[in-house]
Short mmCIF file of C-alpha atoms in Angstrom, two decimals:
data_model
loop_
_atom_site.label_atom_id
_atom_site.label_comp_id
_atom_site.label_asym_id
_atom_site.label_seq_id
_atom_site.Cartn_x
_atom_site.Cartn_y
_atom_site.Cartn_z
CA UNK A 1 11.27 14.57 8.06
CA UNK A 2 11.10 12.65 11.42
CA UNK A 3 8.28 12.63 13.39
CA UNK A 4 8.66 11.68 17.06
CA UNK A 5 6.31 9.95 18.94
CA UNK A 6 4.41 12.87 20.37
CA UNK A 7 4.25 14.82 17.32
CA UNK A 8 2.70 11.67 15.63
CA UNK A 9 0.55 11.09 18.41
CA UNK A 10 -1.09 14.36 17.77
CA UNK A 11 -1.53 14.11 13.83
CA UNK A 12 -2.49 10.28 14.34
CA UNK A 13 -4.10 9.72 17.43
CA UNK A 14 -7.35 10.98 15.36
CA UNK A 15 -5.91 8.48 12.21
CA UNK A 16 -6.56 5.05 13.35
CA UNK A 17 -7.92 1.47 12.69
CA UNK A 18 -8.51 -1.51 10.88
CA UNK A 19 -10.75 -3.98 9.32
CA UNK A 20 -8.41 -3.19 3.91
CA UNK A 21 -7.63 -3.28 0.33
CA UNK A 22 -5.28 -4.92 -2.27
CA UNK A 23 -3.97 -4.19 -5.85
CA UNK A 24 -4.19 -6.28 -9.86
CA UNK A 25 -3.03 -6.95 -13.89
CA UNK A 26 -3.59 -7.54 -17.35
CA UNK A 27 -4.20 -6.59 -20.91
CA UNK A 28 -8.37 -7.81 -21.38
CA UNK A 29 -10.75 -5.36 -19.22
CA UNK A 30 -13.98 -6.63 -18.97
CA UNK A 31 -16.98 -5.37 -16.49
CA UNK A 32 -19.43 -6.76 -13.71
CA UNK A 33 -21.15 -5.91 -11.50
CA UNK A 34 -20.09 -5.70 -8.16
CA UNK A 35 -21.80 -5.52 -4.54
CA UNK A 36 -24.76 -3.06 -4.81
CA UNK A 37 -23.99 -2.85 -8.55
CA UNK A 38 -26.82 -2.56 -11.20
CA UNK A 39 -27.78 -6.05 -12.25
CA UNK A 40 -29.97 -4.82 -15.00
CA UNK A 41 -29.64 -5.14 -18.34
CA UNK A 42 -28.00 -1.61 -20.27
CA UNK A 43 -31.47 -1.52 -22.18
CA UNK A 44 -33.14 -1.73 -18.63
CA UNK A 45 -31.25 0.74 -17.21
CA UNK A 46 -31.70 3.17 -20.39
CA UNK A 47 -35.44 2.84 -19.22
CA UNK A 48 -35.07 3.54 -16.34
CA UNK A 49 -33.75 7.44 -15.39
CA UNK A 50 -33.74 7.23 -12.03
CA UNK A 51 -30.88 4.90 -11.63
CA UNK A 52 -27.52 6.68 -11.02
CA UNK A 53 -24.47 4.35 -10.81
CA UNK A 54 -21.05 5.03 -10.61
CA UNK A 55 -18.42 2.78 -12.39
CA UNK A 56 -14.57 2.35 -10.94
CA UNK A 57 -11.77 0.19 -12.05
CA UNK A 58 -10.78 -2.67 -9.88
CA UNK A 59 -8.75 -5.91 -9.65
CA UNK A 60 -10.45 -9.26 -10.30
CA UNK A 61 -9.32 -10.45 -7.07
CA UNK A 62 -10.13 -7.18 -5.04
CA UNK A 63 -13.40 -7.31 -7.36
CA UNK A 64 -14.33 -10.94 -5.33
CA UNK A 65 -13.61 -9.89 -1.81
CA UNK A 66 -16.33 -10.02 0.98
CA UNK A 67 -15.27 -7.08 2.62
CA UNK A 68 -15.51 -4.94 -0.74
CA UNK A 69 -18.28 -6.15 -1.66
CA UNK A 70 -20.12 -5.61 1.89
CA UNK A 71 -18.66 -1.37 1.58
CA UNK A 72 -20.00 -1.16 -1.75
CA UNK A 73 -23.58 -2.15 -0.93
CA UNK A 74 -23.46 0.13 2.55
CA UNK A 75 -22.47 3.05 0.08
CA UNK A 76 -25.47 1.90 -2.36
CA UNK A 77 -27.81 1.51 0.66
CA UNK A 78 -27.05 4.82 1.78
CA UNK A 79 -26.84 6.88 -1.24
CA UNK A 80 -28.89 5.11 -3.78
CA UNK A 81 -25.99 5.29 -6.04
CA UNK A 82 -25.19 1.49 -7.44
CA UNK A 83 -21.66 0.66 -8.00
CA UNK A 84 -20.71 -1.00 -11.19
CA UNK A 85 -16.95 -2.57 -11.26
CA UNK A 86 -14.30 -2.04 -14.82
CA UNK A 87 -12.96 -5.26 -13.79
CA UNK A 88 -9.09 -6.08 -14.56
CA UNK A 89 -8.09 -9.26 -14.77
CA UNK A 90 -4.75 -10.13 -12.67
CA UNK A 91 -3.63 -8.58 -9.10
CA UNK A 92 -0.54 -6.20 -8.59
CA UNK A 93 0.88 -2.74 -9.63
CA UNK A 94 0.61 -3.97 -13.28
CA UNK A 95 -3.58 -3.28 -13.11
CA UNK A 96 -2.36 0.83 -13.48
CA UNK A 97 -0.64 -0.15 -16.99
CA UNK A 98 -3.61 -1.23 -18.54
CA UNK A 99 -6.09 2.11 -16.85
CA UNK A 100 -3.00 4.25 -18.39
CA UNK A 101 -3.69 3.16 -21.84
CA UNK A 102 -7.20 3.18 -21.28
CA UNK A 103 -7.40 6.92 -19.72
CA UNK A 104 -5.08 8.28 -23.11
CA UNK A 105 -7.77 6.46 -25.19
CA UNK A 106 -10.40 8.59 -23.71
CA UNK A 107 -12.31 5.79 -21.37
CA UNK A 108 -15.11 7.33 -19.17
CA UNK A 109 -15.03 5.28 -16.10
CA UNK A 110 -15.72 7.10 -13.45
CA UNK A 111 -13.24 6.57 -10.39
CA UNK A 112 -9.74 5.19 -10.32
CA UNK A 113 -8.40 3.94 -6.76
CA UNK A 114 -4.24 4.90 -6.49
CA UNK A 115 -2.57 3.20 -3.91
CA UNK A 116 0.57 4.79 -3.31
CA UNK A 117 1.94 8.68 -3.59
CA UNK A 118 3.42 7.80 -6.78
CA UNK A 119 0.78 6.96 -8.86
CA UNK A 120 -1.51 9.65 -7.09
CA UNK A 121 1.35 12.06 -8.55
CA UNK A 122 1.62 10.60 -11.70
CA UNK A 123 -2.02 11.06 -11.97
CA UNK A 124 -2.49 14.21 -11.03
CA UNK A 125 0.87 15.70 -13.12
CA UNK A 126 -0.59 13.53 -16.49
CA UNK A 127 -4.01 15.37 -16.29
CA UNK A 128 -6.21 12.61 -16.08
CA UNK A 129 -7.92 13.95 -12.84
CA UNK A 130 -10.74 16.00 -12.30
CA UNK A 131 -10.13 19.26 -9.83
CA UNK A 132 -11.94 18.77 -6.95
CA UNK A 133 -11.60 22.19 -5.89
CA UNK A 134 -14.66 23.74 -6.77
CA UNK A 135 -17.16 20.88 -6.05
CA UNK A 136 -16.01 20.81 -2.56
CA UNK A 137 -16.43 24.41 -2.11
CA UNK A 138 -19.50 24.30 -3.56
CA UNK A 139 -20.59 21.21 -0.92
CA UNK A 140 -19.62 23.42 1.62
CA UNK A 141 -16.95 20.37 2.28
CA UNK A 142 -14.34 21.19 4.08
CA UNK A 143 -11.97 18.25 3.06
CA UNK A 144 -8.53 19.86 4.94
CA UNK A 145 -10.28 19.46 8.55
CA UNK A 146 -10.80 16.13 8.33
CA UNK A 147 -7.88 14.67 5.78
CA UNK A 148 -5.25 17.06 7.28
CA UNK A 149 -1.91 16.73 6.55
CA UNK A 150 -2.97 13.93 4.08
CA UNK A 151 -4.79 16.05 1.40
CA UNK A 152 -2.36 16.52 -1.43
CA UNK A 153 -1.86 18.73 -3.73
CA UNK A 154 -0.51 19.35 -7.14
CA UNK A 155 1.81 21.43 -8.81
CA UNK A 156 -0.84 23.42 -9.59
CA UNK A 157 -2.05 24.04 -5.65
CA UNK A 158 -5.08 22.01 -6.22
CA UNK A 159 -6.87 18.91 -5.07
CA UNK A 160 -7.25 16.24 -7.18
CA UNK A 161 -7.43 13.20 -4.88
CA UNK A 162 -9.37 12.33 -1.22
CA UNK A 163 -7.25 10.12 0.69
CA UNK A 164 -8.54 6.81 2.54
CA UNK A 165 -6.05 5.19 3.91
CA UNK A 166 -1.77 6.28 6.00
CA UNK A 167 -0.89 3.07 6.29
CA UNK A 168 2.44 2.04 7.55
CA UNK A 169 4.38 -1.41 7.97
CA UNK A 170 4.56 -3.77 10.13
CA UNK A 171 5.44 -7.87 10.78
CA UNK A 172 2.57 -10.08 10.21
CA UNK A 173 3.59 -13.33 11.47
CA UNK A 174 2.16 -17.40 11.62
CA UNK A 175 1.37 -18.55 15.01
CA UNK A 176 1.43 -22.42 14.01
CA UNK A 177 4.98 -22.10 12.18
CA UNK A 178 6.80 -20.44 15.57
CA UNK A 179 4.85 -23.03 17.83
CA UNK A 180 6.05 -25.94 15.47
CA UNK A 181 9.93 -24.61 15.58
CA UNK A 182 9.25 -23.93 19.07
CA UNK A 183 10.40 -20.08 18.93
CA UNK A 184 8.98 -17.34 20.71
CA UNK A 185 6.33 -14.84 19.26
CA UNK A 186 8.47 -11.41 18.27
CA UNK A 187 7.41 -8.49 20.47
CA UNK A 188 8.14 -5.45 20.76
CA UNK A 189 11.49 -3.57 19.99
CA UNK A 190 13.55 -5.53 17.52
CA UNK A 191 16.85 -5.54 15.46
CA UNK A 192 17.14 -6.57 11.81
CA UNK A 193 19.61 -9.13 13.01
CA UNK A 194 17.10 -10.27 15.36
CA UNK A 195 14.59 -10.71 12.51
CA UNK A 196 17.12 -12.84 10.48
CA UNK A 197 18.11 -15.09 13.16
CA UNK A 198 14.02 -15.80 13.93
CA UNK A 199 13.87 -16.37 10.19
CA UNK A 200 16.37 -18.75 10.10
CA UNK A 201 14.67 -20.61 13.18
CA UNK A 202 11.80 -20.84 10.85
CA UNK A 203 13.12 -22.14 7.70
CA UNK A 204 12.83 -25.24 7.14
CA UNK A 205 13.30 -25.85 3.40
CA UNK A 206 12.55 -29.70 3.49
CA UNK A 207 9.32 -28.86 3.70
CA UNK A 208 8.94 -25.44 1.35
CA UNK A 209 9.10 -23.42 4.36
CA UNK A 210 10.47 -19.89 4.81
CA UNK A 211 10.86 -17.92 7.95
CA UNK A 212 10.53 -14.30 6.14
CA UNK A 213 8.50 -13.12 2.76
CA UNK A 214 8.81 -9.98 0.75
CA UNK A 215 7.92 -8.57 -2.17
CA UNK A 216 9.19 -7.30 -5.16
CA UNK A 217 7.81 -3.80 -4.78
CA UNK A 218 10.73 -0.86 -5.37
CA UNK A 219 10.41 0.21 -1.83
CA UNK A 220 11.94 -3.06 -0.51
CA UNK A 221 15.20 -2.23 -2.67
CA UNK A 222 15.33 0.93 -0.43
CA UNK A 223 13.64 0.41 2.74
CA UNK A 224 16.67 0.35 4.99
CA UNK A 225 17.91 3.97 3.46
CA UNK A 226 13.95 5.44 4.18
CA UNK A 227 15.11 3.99 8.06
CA UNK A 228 17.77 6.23 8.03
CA UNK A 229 15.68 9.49 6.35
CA UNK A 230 18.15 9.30 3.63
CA UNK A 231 16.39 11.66 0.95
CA UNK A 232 15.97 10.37 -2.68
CA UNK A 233 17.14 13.50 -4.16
CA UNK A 234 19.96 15.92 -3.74
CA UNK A 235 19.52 19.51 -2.03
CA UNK A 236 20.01 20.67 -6.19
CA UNK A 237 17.56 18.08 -7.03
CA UNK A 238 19.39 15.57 -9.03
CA UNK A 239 19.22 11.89 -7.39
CA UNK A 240 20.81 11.15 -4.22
CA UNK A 241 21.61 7.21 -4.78
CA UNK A 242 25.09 7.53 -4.37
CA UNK A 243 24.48 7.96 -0.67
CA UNK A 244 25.86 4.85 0.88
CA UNK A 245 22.93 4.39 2.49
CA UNK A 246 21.15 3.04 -0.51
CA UNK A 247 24.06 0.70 -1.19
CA UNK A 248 23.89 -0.44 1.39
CA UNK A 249 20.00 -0.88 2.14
CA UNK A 250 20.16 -3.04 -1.49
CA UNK A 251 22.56 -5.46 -0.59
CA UNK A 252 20.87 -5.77 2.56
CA UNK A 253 17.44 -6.95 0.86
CA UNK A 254 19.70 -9.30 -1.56
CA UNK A 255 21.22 -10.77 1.15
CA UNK A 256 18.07 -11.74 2.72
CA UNK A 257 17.60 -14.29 -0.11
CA UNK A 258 20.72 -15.25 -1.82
CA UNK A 259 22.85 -15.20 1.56
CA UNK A 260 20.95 -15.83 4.57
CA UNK A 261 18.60 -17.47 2.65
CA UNK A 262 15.51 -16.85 5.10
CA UNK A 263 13.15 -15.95 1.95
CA UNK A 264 12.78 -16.49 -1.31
CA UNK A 265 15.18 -14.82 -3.71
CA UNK A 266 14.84 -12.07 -6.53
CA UNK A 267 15.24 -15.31 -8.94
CA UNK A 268 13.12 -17.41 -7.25
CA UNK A 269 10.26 -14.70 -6.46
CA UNK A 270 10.01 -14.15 -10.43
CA UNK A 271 10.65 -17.65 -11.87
CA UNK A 272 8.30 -19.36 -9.47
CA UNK A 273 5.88 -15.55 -10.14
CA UNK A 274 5.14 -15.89 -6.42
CA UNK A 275 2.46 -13.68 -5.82
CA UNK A 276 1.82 -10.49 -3.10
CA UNK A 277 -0.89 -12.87 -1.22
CA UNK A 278 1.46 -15.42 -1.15
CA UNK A 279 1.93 -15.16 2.67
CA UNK A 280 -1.79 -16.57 2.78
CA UNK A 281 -0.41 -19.87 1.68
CA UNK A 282 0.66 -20.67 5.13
CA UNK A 283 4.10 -21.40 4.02
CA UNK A 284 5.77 -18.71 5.42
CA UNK A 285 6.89 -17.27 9.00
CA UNK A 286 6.99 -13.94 9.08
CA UNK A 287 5.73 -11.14 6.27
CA UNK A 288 6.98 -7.30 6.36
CA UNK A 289 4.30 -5.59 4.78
CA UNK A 290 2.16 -2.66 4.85
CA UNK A 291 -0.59 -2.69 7.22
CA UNK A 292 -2.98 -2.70 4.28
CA UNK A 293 -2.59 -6.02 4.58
CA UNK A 294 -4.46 -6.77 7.80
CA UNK A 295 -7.98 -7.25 5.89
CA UNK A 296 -6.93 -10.54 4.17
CA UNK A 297 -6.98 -12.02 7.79
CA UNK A 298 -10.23 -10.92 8.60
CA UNK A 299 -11.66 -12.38 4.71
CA UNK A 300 -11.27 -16.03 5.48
CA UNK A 301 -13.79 -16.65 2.60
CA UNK A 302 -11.11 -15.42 0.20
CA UNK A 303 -8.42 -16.96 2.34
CA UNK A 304 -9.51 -19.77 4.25
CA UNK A 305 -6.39 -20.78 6.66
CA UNK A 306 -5.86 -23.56 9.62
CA UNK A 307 -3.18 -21.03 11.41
CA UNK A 308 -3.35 -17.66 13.58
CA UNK A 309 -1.85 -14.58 12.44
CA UNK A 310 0.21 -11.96 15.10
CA UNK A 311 1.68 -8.89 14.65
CA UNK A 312 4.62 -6.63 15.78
CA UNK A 313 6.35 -3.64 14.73
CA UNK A 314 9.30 -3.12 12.37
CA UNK A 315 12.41 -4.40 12.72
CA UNK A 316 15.47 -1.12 12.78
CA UNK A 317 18.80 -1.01 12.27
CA UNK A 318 21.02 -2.43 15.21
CA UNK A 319 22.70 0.74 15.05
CA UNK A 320 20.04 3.05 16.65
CA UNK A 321 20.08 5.69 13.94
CA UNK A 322 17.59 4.18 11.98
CA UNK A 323 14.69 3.48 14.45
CA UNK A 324 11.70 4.97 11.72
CA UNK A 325 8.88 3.52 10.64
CA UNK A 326 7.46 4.66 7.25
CA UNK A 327 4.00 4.55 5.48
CA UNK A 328 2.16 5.82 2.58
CA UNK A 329 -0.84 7.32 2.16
CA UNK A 330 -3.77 6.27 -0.80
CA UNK A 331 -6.86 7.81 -2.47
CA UNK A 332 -9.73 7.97 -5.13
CA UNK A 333 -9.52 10.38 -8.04
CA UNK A 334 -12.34 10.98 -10.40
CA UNK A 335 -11.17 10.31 -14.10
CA UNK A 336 -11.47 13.89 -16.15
CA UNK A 337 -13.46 12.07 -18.64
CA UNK A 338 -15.96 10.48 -16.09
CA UNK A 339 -19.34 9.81 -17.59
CA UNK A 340 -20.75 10.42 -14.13
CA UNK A 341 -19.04 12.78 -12.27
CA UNK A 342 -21.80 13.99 -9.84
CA UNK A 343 -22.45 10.31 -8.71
CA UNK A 344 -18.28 9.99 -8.66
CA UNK A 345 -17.71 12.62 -6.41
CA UNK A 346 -20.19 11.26 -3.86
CA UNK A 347 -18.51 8.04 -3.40
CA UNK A 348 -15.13 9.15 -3.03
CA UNK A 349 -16.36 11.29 -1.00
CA UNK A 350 -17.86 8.28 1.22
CA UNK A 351 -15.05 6.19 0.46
CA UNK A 352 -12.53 8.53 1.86
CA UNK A 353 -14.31 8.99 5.19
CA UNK A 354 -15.62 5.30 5.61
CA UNK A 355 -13.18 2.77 3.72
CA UNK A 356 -11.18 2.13 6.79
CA UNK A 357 -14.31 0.31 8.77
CA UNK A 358 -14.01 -1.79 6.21
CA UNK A 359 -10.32 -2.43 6.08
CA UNK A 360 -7.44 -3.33 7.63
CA UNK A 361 -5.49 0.06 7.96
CA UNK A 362 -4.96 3.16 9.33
CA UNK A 363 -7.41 5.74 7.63
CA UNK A 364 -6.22 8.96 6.46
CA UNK A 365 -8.80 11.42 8.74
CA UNK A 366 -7.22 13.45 11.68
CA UNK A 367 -10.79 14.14 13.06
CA UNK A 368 -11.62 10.58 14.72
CA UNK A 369 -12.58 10.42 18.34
CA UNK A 370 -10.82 8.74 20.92
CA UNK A 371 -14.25 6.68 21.21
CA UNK A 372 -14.12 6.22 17.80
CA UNK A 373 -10.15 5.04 17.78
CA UNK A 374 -10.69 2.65 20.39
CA UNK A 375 -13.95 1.24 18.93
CA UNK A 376 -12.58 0.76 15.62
CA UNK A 377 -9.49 -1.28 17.25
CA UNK A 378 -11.74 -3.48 18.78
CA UNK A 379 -13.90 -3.82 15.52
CA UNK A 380 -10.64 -5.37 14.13
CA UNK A 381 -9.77 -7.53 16.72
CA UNK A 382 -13.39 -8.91 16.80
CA UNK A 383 -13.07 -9.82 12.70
CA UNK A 384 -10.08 -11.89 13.24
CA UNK A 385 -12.03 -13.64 16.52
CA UNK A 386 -9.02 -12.46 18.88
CA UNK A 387 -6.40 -13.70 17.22
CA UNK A 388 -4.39 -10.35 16.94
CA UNK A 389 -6.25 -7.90 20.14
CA UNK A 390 -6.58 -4.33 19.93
CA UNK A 391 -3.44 -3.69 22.35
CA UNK A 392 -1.49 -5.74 19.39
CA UNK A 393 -2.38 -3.34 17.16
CA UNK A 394 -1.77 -0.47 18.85
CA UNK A 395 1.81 -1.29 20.01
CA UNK A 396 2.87 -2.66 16.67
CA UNK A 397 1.32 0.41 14.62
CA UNK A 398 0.83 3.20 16.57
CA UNK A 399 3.01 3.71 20.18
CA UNK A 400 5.70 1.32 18.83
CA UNK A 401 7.78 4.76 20.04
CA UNK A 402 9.41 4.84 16.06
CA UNK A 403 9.66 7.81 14.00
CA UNK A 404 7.57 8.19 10.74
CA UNK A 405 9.03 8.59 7.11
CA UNK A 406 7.54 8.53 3.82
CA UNK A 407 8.04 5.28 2.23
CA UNK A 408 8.51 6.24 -1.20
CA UNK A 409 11.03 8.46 -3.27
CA UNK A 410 8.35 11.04 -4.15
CA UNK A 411 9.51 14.49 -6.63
CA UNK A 412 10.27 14.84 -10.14
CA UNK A 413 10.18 11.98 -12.69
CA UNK A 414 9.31 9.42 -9.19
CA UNK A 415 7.73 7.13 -11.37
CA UNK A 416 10.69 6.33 -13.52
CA UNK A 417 12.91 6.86 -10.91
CA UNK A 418 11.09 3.77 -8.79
CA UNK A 419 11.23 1.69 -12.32
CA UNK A 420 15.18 2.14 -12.64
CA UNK A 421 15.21 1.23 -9.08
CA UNK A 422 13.83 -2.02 -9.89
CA UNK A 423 15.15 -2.57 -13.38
CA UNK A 424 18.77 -1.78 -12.52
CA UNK A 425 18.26 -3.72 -9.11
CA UNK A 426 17.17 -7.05 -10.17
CA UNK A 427 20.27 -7.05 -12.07
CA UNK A 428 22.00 -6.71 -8.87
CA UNK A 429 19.95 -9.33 -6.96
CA UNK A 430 20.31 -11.83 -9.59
CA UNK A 431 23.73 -11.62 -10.04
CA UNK A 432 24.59 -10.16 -13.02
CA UNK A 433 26.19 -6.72 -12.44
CA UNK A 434 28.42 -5.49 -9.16
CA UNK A 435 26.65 -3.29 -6.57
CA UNK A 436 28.77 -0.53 -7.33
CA UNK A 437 27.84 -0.68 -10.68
CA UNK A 438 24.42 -1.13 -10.14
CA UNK A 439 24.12 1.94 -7.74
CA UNK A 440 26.10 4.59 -9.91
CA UNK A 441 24.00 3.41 -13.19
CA UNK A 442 20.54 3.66 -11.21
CA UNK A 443 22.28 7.49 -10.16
CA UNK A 444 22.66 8.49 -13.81
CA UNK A 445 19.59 7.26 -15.36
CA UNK A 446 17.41 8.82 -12.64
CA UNK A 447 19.55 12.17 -12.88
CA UNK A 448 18.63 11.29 -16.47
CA UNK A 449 15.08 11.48 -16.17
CA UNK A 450 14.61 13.90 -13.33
CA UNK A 451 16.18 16.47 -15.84
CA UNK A 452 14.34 15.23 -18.77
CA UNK A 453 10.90 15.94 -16.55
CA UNK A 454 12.15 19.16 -15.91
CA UNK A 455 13.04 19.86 -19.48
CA UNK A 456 9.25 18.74 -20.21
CA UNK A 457 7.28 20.62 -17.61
#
């Protein structure tokens, strides 16, 4: 439901900052050794007792990052715990195929990182997470006070996952490309028209240069529908995409490529397999993203660049009734089958309460200090030597006077229903089947599998 500003003033004055994380792919897993990670051989270690590690699956190009690697020694330094990394090879969404196939095979690594509410329910429902429950009671840790409304739940009432990070979205944009087409920084409150018409000041094709980048992730398909609080489900629980509002919120996105032409299309996106970094290049304007993605600015190691980055808030509908932002939330679960589960609850434990100094995003914890809020903003501004200031991120992100909806369709069978989303759509966006046609098929196969996850459970 909507949230006005006071109400999320309240819940997220004591959620804020920045200084963040990414996602990966593949079918070969291998393992290294990350920042603070065991360097020892395994017949070393086997000698040696003492040494408690704790092993997690990430990304290979998460794996490299400075700012990763710089947590994960803090964490080691502090809790003589080393962190060894299940590396997977690739970036993206696709990484969580590959640690499915490996959790049904009975893989013991310890901690697996979810990134959005979906997976952190598909997780939870599949029964590859460890209750948490009983550890934290047994801590004396009382995980509610300082997670809040962010501590989830399952079906089942208990806790399977700490959260680290309620992001929400934003406009990154590229200082050099508005100076060179001599257009003025976006500030402030903003239509979607307004958005295209900067884009198109932007564009300049001639030389492979875009004034707007998105990505193919479902919630883009969607977004303009979660800006209304249309709800992805019916009051009797079967899917609610017959609502205009999602019609309407796809041909939107579709039009942003194949009519106005301001990005790169569906087609274009997937043939040229343009990647989720790919605003790092330099050769775009503007990027609508989550404000995860404020850390790759302050990594200039990873991502060396000649330009400076801004930000503002989120474009809204011109017709007033869609003024929301939305967000998602992310957290660490500790595989059921962990080979060390004492040594895995202590870092996502840690992890939970300390990612976001780290990071570029909003953490999850309702129990920050004002100090600490306005410290932290400054932290951030300070990585990225000035070029976005604390006040920037503060009126894009936080008193941008928006309302606050979830980003993602989250209930029964969300999973699939985000894959038909994106199966069904990218027929739509390439051309091949009506938007009509599109929307009532998406509608039938969801109802499809909501029911068949009912059936099941």
């Amino acid at each position: 439901m909507k949230r006005n500003t006071k109400v999320l003033l309240a819940v997220l004055l004591s959620v804020f900052m920045l200084t963040v994380v990414a996602c990966g792919s593949n079918d070969d897993t291998s393992s290294e050794s990350g920042a603070g990670a065991s360097t020892e051989s395994n017949e070393s270690n086997e000698s040696n007792d003492a040494v408690r590690k704790v092993t997690i699956f990430e990304d290979a190009k998460r794996s490299e990052e400075e700012n990763l690697k710089k947590m994960y020694e803090d964490f080691t330094n502090e809790t003589g715990i080393e962190v060894e990394m299940v590396v997977i090879p690739g970036d993206g969404i696709e990484i969580f195929k590959k640690i499915d196939v490996q959790l049904v095979t009975g893989d013991q690594t310890d901690v697996i990182r979810l990134s959005n509410p979906l997976l952190i329910q598909k997780y939870m429902n599949n029964g590859w997470l460890a209750p948490l429950d009983d550890v934290m009671a047994e801590d004396g840790y009382d995980a509610e006070s300082i997670f809040g409304e962010f501590l989830r739940e399952g079906d089942d009432g208990k806790t399977y996952v700490l959260p680290y990070q309620a992001g929400k979205w934003a406009v990154y944009y590229n200082k050099k490309i508005f100076d060179e087409a001599g257009v003025p920084y976006p500030s402030g409150y903003w239509t979607w028209d307004e958005y295209i018409e900067t884009a198109k000041q932007l564009t300049d094709k001639n030389n492979g240069i875009y004034g707007s980048y998105m990505l193919d992730y479902d919630a883009y398909l969607y977004m303009l529908a979660r800006q209304y609080e249309v709800e992805g489900y019916k009051e009797d629980g079967t899917s609610n995409y017959d609502d205009p509002k999602f019609a309407e919120a796809l041909q939107f996105f579709g039009d942003l490529g194949n009519v106005h032409e301001i990005q790169p299309s569906w087609l274009e996106f997937k043939s040229s397999k343009l990647s989720w970094d790919g605003f790092m290049s330099g050769n775009y304007g503007m990027h609508f993203i989550g404000s995860w993605y404020s850390s790759l600015f302050a990594d200039q190691a990873t991502y060396p660049r000649d330009w400076e980055v801004g930000i503002t808030q989120i474009p809204v509908p011109a017709d007033g009734n869609g003024d929301n932002n939305f967000g998602v939330d992310s957290g660490y679960g500790i595989n059921k089958s962990a080979a060390n589960p004492d040594e895995a609850y202590e870092f996502i434990k840690w992890m939970a309460e300390n990612q976001y100094k780290y990071a570029g995003d909003l953490p999850a914890r309702v129990d920050l200090t004002e100090d600490q809020i306005a410290e932290l903003f400054q932290d951030y501004s300070d990585s990225v030597n000035g070029e976005i200031t604390a006040e920037d991120m503060n009126n894009a992100l936080f008193t941008s006077d928006l309302g606050f909806v979830d980003e993602k369709i989250v209930g029964p069978a969300a999973t699939e229903y985000g894959n038909i989303i994106l199966q069904e759509g990218e027929l739509y966006l390439v051309g091949q089947t009506s938007l009509e046609d599109t929307v009532q098929t998406i509608k039938q196969r969801a109802d499809k599998a909501i029911e068949d996850a009912e059936t099941d459970s």
